[in-house]
Amino acid sequence: AWITLCCVSNEVGGDLISNARWSGVRIADVLAEVGVHNDADAVLSTSEDGWTCGTPLAALTDDRNALLAVAMNGEPLTPEHGFPVRMVVPGLYGYVSATKWVVDLEVTRFSDFSAFWTDRGWSQDGPVKTQSRIDVPRAGADLAAGDVAIGGIAWAQHTGIAKVEVRVDDGEWADATLGADPSIDTWVQWSHVWSATGGEHDISVRATDTSGYTQTSALADVVPDGATGWHTINVDVSST
């Protein structure tokens, strides 16, 4: 399954995000085989190095491809990516879902344990927030007047991106063109052509997901449950 993973520490415009094709066993199938108590609401996973992670049970038993993954991009996992087996859960930040070197899964309740990062002030559930990023041009770029290609990525794992908009300075929002995406669990590339005029300009991007939610402009830190805000860059356009 093609799945985009994002770190909760990813700041607005950050690069702590990646896309890959993961192969493995659906966690829902494993849990169905062993049976789950009716009052359970979480799975506590433990890594070979003792790291712990609490994941909402609902995210492991619904229709998403939550996996015990053994391969990435058609190749066996490398040690740094979690060999021999790791968890991959679309739509959740890694600190509540991406346990590497998994040695144990315990079906339990959130009230009965504290995991590594939630014990340090991070939120319990960790859903990935709808976000977008400008990749070209780079911040601070010197550009020539005329048509300028603006592009980047947007993501709303397990929800999907419906629309991406671009704004220059305080102008109107303009719809960007969306590229193809393998599934709602991956990022989507977007592009827009801007007729650039001379001077310094701010370029902003925002995304709307398929639930109808549009990114907020309010800037929030990554703690306790992920950053928010519009990614904005400044460029200088030559008038000659």
XYZ file of C-alpha atoms in Angstrom, residues 20 24 36 40 79 84 94 99 132 135 150-151 158 166-167 199 212 228 233 236-237 240:
22
model
C 6.613 4.882 0.198
C 2.987 -6.549 5.141
C -10.294 -8.334 21.033
C -10.528 -2.240 24.711
C 17.406 -1.872 10.209
C 12.302 -7.155 10.689
C 4.442 8.404 14.030
C 6.737 1.517 16.172
C 0.354 21.763 2.443
C 8.536 23.284 -2.713
C 4.697 27.240 -8.141
C 4.401 23.702 -6.813
C -6.941 8.681 5.265
C -2.388 29.575 -3.773
C -2.356 33.261 -2.854
C 9.047 43.393 -6.465
C -14.569 20.025 3.810
C -0.909 24.365 12.031
C 7.479 32.079 1.395
C 12.010 38.741 -5.129
C 10.940 39.275 -8.743
C 13.764 43.678 -16.022
